Short mmCIF file of C-alpha atoms in Angstrom, two decimals:
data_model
loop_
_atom_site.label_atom_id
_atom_site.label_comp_id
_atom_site.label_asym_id
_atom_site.label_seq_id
_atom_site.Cartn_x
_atom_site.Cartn_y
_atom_site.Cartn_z
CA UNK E 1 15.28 22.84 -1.87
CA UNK E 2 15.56 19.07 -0.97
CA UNK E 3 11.82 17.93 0.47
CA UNK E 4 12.74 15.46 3.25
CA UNK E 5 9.44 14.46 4.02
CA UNK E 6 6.21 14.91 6.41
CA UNK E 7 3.07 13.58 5.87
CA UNK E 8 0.75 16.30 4.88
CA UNK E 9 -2.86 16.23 3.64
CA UNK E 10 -5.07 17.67 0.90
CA UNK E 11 -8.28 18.26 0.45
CA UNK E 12 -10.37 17.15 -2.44
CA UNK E 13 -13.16 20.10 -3.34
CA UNK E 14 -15.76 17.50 -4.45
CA UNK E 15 -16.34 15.38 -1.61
CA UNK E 16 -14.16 17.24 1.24
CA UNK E 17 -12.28 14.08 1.47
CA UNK E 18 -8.39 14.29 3.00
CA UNK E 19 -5.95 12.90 1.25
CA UNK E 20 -2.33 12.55 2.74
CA UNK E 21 1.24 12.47 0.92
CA UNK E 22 4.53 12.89 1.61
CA UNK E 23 7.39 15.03 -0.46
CA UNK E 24 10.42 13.65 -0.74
CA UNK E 25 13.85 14.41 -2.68
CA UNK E 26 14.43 17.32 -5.11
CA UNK E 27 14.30 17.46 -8.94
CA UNK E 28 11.20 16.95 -11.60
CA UNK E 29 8.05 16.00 -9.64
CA UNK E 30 7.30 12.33 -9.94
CA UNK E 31 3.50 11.20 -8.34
CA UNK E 32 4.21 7.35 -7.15
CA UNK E 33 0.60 5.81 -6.59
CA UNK E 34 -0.27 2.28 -4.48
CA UNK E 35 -2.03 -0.31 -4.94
CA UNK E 36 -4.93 -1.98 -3.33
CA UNK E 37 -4.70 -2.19 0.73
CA UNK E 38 -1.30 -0.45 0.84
CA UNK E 39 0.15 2.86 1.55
CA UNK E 40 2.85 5.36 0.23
CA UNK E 41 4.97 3.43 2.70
CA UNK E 42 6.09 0.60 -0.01
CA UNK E 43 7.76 2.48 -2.06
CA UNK E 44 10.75 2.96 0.81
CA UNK E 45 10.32 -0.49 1.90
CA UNK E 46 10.56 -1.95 -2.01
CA UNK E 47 13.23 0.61 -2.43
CA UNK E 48 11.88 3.48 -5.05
CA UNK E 49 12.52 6.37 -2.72
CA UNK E 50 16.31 5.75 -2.30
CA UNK E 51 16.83 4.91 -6.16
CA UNK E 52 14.67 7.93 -6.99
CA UNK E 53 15.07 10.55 -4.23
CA UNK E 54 18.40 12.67 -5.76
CA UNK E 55 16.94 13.75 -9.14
CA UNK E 56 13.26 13.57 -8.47
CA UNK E 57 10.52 15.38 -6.58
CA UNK E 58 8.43 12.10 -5.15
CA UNK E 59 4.96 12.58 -4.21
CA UNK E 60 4.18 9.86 -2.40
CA UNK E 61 0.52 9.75 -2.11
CA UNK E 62 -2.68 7.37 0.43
CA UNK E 63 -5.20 6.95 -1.71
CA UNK E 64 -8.53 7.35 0.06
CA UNK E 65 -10.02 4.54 2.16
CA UNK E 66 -5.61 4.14 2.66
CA UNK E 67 -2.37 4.90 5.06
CA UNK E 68 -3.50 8.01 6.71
CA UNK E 69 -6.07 9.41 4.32
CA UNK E 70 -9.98 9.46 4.91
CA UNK E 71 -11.65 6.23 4.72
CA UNK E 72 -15.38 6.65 4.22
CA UNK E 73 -17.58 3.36 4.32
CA UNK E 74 -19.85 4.30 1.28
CA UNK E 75 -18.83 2.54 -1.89
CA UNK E 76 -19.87 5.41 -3.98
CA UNK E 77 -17.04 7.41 -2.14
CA UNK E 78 -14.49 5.60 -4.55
CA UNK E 79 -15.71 6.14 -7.58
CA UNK E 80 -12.78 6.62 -9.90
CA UNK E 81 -13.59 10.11 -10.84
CA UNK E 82 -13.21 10.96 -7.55
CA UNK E 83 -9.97 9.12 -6.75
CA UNK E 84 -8.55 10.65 -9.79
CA UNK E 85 -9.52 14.24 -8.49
CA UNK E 86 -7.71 13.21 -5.20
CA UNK E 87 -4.10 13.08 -7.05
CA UNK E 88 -4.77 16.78 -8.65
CA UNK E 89 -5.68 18.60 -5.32
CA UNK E 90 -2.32 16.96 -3.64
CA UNK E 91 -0.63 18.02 -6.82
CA UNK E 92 -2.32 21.86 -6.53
CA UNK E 93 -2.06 21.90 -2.53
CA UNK E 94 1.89 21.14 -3.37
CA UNK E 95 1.51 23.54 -6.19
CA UNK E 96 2.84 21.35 -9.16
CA UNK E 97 1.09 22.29 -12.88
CA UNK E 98 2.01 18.83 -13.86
CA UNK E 99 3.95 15.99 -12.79
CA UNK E 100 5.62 12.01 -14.22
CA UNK E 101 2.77 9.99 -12.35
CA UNK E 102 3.62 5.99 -11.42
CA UNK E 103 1.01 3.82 -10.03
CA UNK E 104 0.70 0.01 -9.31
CA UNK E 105 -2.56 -2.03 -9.72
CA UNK E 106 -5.04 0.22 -8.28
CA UNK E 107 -2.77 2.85 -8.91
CA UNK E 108 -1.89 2.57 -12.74
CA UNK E 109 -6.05 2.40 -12.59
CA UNK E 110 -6.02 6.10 -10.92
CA UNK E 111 -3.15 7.04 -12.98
CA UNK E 112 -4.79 6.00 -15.97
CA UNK E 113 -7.94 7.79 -14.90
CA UNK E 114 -6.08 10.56 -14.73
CA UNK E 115 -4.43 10.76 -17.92
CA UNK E 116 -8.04 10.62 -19.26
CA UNK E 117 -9.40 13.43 -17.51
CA UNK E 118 -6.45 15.62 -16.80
CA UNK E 119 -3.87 15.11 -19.30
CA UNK E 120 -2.72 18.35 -18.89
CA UNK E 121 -1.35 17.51 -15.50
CA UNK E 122 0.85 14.82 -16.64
CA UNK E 123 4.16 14.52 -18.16
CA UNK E 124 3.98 10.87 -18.64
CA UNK E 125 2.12 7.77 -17.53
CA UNK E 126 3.03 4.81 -16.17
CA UNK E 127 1.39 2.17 -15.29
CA UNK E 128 2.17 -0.93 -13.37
CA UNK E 129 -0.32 -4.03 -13.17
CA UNK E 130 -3.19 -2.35 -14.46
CA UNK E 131 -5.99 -2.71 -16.55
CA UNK E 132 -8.31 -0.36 -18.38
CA UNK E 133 -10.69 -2.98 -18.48
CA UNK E 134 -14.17 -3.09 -16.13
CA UNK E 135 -13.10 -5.44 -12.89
CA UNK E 136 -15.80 -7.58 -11.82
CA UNK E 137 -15.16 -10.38 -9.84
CA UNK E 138 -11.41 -8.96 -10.26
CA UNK E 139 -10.90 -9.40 -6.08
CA UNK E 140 -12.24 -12.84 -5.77
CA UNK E 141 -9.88 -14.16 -8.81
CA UNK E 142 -7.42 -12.34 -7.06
CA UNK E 143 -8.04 -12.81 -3.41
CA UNK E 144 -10.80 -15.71 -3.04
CA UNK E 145 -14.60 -16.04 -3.80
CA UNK E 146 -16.45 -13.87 -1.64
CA UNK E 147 -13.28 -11.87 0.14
CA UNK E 148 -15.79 -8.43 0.28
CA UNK E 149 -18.22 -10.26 2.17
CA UNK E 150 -15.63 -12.36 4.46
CA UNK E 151 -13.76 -8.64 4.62
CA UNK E 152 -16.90 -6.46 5.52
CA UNK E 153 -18.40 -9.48 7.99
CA UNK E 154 -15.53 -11.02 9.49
CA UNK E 155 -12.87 -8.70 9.28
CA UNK E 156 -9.34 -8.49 8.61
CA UNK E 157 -7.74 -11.64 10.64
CA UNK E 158 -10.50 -13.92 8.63
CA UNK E 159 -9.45 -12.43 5.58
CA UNK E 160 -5.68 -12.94 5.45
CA UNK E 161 -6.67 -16.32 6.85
CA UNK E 162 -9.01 -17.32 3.85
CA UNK E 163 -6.42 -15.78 1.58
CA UNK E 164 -3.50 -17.71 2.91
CA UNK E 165 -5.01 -21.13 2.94
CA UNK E 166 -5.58 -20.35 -1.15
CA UNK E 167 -1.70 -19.31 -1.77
CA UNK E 168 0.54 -21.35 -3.33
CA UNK E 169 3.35 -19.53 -0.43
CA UNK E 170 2.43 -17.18 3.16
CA UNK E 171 1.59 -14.42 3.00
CA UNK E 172 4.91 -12.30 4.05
CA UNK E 173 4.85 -10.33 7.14
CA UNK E 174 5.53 -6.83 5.66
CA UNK E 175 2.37 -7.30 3.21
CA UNK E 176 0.49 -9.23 6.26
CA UNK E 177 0.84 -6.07 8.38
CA UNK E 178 -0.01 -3.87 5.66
CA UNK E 179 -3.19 -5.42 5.05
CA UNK E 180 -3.79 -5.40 8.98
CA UNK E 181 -2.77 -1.57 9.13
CA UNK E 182 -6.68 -0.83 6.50
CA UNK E 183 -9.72 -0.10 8.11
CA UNK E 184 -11.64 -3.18 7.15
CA UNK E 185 -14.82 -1.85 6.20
CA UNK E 186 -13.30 0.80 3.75
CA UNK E 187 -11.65 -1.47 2.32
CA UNK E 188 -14.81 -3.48 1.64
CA UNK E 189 -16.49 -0.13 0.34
CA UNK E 190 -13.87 0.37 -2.01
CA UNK E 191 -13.90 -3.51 -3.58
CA UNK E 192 -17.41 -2.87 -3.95
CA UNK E 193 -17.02 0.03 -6.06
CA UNK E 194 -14.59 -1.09 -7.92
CA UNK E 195 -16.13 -4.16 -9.33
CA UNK E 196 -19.01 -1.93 -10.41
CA UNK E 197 -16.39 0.60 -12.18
CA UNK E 198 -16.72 0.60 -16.56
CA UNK E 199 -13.38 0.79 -17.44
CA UNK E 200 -12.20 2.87 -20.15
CA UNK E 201 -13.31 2.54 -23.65
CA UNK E 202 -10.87 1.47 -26.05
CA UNK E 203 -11.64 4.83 -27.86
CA UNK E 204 -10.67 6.81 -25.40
CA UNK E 205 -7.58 4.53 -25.11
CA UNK E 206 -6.46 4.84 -28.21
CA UNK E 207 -7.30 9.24 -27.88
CA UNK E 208 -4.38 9.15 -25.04
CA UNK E 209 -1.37 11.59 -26.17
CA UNK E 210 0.86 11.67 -22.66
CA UNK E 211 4.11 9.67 -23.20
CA UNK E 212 2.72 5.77 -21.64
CA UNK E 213 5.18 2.57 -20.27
CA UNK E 214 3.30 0.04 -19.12
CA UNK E 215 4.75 -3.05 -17.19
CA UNK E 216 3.52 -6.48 -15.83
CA UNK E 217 5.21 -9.42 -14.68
CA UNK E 218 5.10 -12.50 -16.54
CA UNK E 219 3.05 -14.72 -14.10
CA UNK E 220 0.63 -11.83 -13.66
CA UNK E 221 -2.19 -13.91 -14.60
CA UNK E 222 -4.86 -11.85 -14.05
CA UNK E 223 -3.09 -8.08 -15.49
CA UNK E 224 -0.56 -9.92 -18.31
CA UNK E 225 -3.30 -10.02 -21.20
CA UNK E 226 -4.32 -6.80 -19.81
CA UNK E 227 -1.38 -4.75 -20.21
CA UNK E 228 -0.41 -5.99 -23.49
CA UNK E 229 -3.69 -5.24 -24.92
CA UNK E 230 -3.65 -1.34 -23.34
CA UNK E 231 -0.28 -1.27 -24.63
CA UNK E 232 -1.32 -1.80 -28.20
CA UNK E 233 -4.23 0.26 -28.06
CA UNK E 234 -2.36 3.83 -26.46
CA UNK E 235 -0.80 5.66 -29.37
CA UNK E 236 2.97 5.40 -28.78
CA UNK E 237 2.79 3.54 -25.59
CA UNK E 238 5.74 1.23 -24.59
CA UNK E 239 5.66 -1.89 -22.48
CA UNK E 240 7.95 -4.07 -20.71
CA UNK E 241 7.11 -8.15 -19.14
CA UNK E 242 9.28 -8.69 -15.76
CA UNK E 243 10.13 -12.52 -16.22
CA UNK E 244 9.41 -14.63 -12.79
CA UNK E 245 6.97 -11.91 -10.99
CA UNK E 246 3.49 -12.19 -10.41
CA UNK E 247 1.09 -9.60 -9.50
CA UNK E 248 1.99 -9.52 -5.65
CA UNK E 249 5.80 -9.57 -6.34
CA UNK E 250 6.45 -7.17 -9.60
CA UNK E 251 5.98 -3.95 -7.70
CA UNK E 252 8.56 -5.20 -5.10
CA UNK E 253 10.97 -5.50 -7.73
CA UNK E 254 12.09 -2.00 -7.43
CA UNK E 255 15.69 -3.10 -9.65
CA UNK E 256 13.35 -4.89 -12.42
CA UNK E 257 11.04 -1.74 -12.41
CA UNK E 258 13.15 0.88 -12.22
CA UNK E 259 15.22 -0.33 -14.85
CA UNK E 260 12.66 -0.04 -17.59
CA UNK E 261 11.16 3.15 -15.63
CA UNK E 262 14.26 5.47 -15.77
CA UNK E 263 15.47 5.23 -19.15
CA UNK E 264 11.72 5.60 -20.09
CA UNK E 265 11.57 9.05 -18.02
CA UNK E 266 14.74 10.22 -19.26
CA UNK E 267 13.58 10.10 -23.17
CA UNK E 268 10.23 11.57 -22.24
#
């Protein structure tokens, strides 16, 4: 049966939270996972579901305080526990024991979170622009000092303003109306919790048996160092440097990506 795709939700049994996702394509389930202040949506604008759709079952998932899932205000609503728990109840409400699992950024930070506490549920791990590492301060190296407050206060419009008068280019208009699409205050929530996450202790890193990629792109200042280190430290893990891309532009490199990505899945 080829899954053409409708936005559906699921319901996480901790915190009742709704979670939406979207099935798409036919073969071995493959979890794609966003990052910060986008939605399942990229990965048909950056290309993935086209590239992807013929041989694999995408799950195309909102993480909470996202696209068309719940967005509660509370910080302690995005703890990563609970974020993590969010990608197994889609992946029981679609009925899946176990699935490949991709995420960007925030996403390889869920994915890894997952591979941690549900390793049964994955086939492999990959992880895009992450970092096992505790993020304070991560969004205002990222963004600008003090984007939570300017978010939470001001809003939206006087964040992408404060962020564009920092960048070396615009700000594009798909990624400007992706940003504009959040609920402001969630998103706040969420960047609070966040920088008050631990990370994940190199001994548990090194205690990680799912088959691991991990990419980055070279001018990924903040994730580079990051990724290289996980990469050393997960038994067997593989990783791959996308020359020219920064953090912004590597997940839009679907070509770049996917090029490293498939051949990985295949020997898995």
């Amino acid at each position: 049966m080829v899954h053409t795709g409708r936005v559906k939700h699921a319901t996480n049994p901790v915190d009742g939270v709704r979670v939406a996702y979207e099935t798409v394509g036919d073969g071995e389930p493959f979890v794609l996972i966003h990052g910060t202040a986008l939605s399942h949506a990229i990965w048909r604008g950056f290309g993935y579901v086209r590239a992807l759709r013929d041989r694999y079952r995408l799950v195309l998932v909102d993480l909470r305080g996202h696209g068309r899932s719940d967005k509660p205000h509370d910080p302690a609503s995005y703890a990563m526990d609970l974020m993590s728990a969010d990608i197994v109840a889609v992946l029981d409400e679609v009925g899946l024991p176990s699935a490949h699992v991709l995420g960007y950024s925030l996403g390889g930070r869920v994915a890894l979170a997952l591979a941690v506490q549900y390793p049964e549920r994955l086939e492999s791990l990959i992880i895009g622009g992450g970092s096992s590492l505790p993020q304070a301060g991560a969004f205002d190296r990222l963004f600008f000092p003090g984007c939570i407050d300017v978010l939470e206060q001001d809003g939206m419009d006087a964040f992408l303003e404060r962020w564009n008068a920092r960048r070396s280019w615009p700000i594009d208009a798909g990624t400007r109306a992706a940003f504009k699409a959040n609920d402001a205050k969630a998103l706040a929530a969420y960047m609070r919790r966040s920088g008050d996450e631990p990370g994940v202790d190199d001994e548990v890193l090194r205690r990680i048996t799912v088959p691991t990629l991990l990419f980055v792109g070279s001018k990924d200042a903040e994730r580079l160092g990051d990724t290289q280190r996980a990469a050393s430290l997960i038994p067997g893990a593989s990783s791959v440097i996308l020359p020219g891309f920064d953090h912004s532009s590597a997940v839009a490199a679907s070509t770049e990506v996917l090029a490293a990505v498939e051949p990985f899945l295949a020997s898995v």
